[in-house]
Coordinates of C-alpha atoms in Angstrom, one line a residue:
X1 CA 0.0 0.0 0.0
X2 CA 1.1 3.4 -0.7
X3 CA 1.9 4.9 2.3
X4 CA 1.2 8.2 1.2
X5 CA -2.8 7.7 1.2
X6 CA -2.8 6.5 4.9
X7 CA -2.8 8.8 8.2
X8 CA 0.3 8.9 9.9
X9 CA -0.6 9.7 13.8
X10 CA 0.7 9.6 17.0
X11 CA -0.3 9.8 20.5
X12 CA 0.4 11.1 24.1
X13 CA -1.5 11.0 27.5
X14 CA -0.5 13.0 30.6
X15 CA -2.4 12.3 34.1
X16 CA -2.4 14.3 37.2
X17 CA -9.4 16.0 33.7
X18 CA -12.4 25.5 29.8
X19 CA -14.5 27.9 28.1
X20 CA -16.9 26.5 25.7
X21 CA -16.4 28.0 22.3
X22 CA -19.1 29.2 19.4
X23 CA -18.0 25.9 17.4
X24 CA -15.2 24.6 15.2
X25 CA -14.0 26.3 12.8
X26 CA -13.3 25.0 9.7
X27 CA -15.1 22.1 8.0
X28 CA -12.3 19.7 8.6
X29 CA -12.3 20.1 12.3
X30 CA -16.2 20.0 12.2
X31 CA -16.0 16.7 10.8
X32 CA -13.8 15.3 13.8
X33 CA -15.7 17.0 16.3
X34 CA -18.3 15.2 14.7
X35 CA -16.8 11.9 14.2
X36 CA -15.5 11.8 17.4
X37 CA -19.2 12.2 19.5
X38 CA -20.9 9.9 16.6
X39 CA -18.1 7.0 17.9
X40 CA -19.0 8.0 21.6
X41 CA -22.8 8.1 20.8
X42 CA -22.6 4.5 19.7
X43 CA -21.1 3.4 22.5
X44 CA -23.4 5.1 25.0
X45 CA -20.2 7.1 26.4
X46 CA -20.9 11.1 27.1
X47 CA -20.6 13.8 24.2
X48 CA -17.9 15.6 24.7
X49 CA -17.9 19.6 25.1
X50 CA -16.2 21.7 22.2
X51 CA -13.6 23.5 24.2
X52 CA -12.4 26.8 23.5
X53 CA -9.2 26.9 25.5
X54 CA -8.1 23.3 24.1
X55 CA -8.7 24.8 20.6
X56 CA -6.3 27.5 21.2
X57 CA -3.8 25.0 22.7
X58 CA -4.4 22.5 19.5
X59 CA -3.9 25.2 16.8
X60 CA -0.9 26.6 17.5
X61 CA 0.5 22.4 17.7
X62 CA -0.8 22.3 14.5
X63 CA 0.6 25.3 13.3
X64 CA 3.8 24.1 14.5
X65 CA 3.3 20.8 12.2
X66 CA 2.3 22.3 9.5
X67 CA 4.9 24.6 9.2
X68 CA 7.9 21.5 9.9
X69 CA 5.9 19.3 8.0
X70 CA 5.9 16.4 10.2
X71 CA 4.0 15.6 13.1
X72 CA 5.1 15.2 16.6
X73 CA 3.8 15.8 20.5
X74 CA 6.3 18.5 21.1
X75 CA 9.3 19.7 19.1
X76 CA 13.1 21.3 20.4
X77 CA 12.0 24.1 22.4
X78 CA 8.3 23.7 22.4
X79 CA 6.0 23.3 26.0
X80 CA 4.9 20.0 26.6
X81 CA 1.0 18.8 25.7
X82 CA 0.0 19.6 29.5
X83 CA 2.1 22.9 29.3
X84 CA 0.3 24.0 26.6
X85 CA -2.9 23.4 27.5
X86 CA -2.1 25.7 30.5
X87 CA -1.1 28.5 28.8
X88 CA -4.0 28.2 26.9
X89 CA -6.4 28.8 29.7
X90 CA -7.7 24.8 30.4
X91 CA -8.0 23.6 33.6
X92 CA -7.6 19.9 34.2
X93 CA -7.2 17.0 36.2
X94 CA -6.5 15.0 32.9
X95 CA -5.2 15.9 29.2
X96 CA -4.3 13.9 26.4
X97 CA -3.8 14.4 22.5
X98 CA -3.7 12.5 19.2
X99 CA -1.9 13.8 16.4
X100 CA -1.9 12.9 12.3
X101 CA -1.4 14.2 9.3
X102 CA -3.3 12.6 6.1
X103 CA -4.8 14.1 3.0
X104 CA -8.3 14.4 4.6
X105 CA -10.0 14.5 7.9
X106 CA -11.9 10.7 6.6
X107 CA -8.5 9.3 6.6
X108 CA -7.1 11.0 9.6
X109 CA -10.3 10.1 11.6
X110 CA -10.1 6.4 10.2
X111 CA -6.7 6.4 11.0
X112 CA -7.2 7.1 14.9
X113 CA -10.3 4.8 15.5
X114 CA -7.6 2.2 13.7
X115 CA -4.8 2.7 16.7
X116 CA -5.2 1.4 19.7
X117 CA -3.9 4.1 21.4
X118 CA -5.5 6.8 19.7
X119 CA -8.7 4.9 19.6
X120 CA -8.3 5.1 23.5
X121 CA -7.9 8.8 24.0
X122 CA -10.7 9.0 21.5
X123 CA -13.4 7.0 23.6
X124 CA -11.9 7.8 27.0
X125 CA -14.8 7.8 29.5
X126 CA -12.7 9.8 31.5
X127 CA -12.4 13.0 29.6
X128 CA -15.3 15.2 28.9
X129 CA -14.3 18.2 26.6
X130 CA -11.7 18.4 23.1
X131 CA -10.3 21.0 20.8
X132 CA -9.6 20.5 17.6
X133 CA -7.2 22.4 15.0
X134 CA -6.7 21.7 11.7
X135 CA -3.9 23.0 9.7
X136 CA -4.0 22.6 5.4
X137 CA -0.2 23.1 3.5
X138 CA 0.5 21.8 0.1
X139 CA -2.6 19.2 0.2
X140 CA -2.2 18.0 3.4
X141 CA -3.9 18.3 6.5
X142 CA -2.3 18.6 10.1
X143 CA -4.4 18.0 13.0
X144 CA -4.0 18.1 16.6
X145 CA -7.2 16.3 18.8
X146 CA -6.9 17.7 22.4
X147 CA -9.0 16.2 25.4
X148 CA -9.5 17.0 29.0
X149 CA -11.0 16.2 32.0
X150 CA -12.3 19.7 33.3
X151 CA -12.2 21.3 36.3
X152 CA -14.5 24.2 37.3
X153 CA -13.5 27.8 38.8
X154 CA -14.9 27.3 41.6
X155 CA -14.7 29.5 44.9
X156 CA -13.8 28.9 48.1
X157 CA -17.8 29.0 49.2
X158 CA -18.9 26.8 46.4
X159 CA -16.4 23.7 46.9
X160 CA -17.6 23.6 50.4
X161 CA -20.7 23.7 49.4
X162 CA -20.7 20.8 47.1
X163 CA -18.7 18.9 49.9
X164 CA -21.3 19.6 52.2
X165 CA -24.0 18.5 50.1
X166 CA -22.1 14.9 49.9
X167 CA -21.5 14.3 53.3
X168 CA -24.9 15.4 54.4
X169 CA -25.9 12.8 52.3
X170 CA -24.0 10.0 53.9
X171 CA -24.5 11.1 57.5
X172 CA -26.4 13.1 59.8
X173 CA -24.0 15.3 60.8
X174 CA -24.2 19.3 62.1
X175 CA -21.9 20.7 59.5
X176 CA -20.4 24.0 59.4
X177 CA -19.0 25.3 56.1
X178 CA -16.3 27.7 55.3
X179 CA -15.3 28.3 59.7
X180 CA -12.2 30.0 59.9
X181 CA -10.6 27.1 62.1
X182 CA -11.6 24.4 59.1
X183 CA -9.9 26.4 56.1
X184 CA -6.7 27.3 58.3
X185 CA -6.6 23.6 59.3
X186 CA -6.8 22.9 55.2
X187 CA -3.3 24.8 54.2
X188 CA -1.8 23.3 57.2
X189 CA 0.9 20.5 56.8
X190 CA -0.4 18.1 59.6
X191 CA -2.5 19.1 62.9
X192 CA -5.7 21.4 63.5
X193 CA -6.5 25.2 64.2
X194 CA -8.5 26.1 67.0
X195 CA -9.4 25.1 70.7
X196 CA -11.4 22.3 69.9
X197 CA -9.5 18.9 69.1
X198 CA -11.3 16.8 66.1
X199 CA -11.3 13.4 66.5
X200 CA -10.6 12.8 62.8
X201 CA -9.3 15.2 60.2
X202 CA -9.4 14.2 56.2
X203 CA -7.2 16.8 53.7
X204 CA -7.2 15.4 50.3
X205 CA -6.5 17.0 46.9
X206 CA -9.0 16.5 44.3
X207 CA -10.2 17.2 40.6
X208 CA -13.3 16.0 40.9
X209 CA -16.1 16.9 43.6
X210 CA -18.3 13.9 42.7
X211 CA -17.4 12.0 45.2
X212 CA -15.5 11.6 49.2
X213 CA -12.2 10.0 49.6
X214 CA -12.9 6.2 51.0
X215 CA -11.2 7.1 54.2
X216 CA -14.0 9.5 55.2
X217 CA -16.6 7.6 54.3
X218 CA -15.2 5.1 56.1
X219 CA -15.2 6.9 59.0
X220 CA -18.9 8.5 58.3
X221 CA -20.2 4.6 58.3
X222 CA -19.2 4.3 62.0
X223 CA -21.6 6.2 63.2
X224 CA -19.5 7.9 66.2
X225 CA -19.8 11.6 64.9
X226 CA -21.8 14.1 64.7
X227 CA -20.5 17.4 63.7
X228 CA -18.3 18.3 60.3
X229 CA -16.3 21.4 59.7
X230 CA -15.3 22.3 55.7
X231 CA -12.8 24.0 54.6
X232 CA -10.7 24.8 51.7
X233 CA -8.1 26.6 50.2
X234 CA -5.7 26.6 47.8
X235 CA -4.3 23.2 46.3
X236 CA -0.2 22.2 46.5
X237 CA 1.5 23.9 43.5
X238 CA 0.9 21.0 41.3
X239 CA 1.1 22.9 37.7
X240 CA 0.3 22.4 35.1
X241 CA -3.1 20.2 36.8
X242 CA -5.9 22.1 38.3
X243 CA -7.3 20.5 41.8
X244 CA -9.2 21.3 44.8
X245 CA -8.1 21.3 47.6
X246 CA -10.4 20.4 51.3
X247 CA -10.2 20.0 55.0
X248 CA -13.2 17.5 56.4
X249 CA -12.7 18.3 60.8
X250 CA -14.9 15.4 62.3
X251 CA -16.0 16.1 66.2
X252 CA -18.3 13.7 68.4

């Protein structure tokens, strides 16, 4: 087979999952964003959100291709994928990318759902938003397929809130949000602020609200508290990734 009428792609994943844009912007990169949900669809996995800052981040990749002619994840003196991404405004828990350059976004679509790898990134149940750029020089077509896992601005106030909402769903518990002793006792190290010694205290990092960290609810299921303080503040430097960051106090 001629080599020349097949996609040549390439992938890259980086763990520790923006703004939504108008839509894609040429035909080419409307046809992936297509393709890509249409493969999801059929496998009853969640459509994933046209991103706006992961558009940014793909385009100027695939600017970068275009103009070497070759494809790559990152070339001598470029940021890395998740560095990118960054800079480009996206905030994430998880990011990954496919990469290929073919003379039409058919074969370059084809050619993704036809590597393992790619095909992965591609239906990742993980990831919930993409960007796509596509760049056209001397009849071929460079594209760059970011994906993330997002993570919401959220204040202070509101990631208590949502806290609070799961334990008080798991326990019935007097809880407090946002004290003063509970988001000091979050950007400490290791002990507690205030008079009043918990009998338990959970810190964990997160990038996803959806759910407590075993360990408390372990704790919850014994039954022997009955008050919660919530706190948070500002995660670890942990950069490029975007987390949250939470204090659970647990008194008698």
């Amino acid at each position: 087979m001629n080599t020349r009428l097949l996609a040549v792609a390439a992938l890259a994943v980086v763990c520790l999952t923006g703004a939504a844009a108008q839509r894609p912007v040429s035909v080419a990169e409307q046809y992936l964003f297509t393709a890509a949900n249409a493969e999801r669809a059929q496998r009853g996995l969640p459509e994933l959100r046209w991103d706006n800052t992961l558009y940014r981040a793909a385009q100027g990749h695939a600017e970068e291709m275009a103009e070497r002619a070759s494809i790559s994840h990152q070339y001598p003196g470029e940021a890395e994928l998740a560095v990118r991404a960054k800079q480009s405004g996206a905030r994430f828990s998880l990011v990954s990318e496919n990469v290929a350059e073919a003379p039409s976004a058919v074969r370059i679509h084809d050619a993704w759902m036809n590597s393992p790898g790619h095909r992965a990134n591609l239906l990742d149940p993980k990831v919930d938003s993409i960007g796509i750029s596509v760049v056209r020089r001397d009849g071929q077509l460079y594209a760059v397929q970011d994906f993330d896992r997002s993570v919401a601005r959220l204040s202070y106030d509101e990631q208590e809130n949502v806290v609070s909402h799961l334990l008080d769903s798991r326990s019935q518990l007097n809880i407090l949000a946002g004290t003063e002793e509970a988001r000091e006792t979050c950007s400490m190290e290791s002990g507690y602020a205030g008079r009043r010694q918990p009998w338990f205290v959970m810190r964990f990092t997160t990038g996803d609200l959806d759910r407590l960290p075993w360990q408390l609810t372990s704790r919850l299921a014994s039954g022997k508290y009955h008050e919660a303080l919530i706190g948070a503040c500002a995660p670890p430097s942990r950069q490029p990734f975007s987390s949250y960051n939470i204090a659970v106090l647990l008194y008698p």
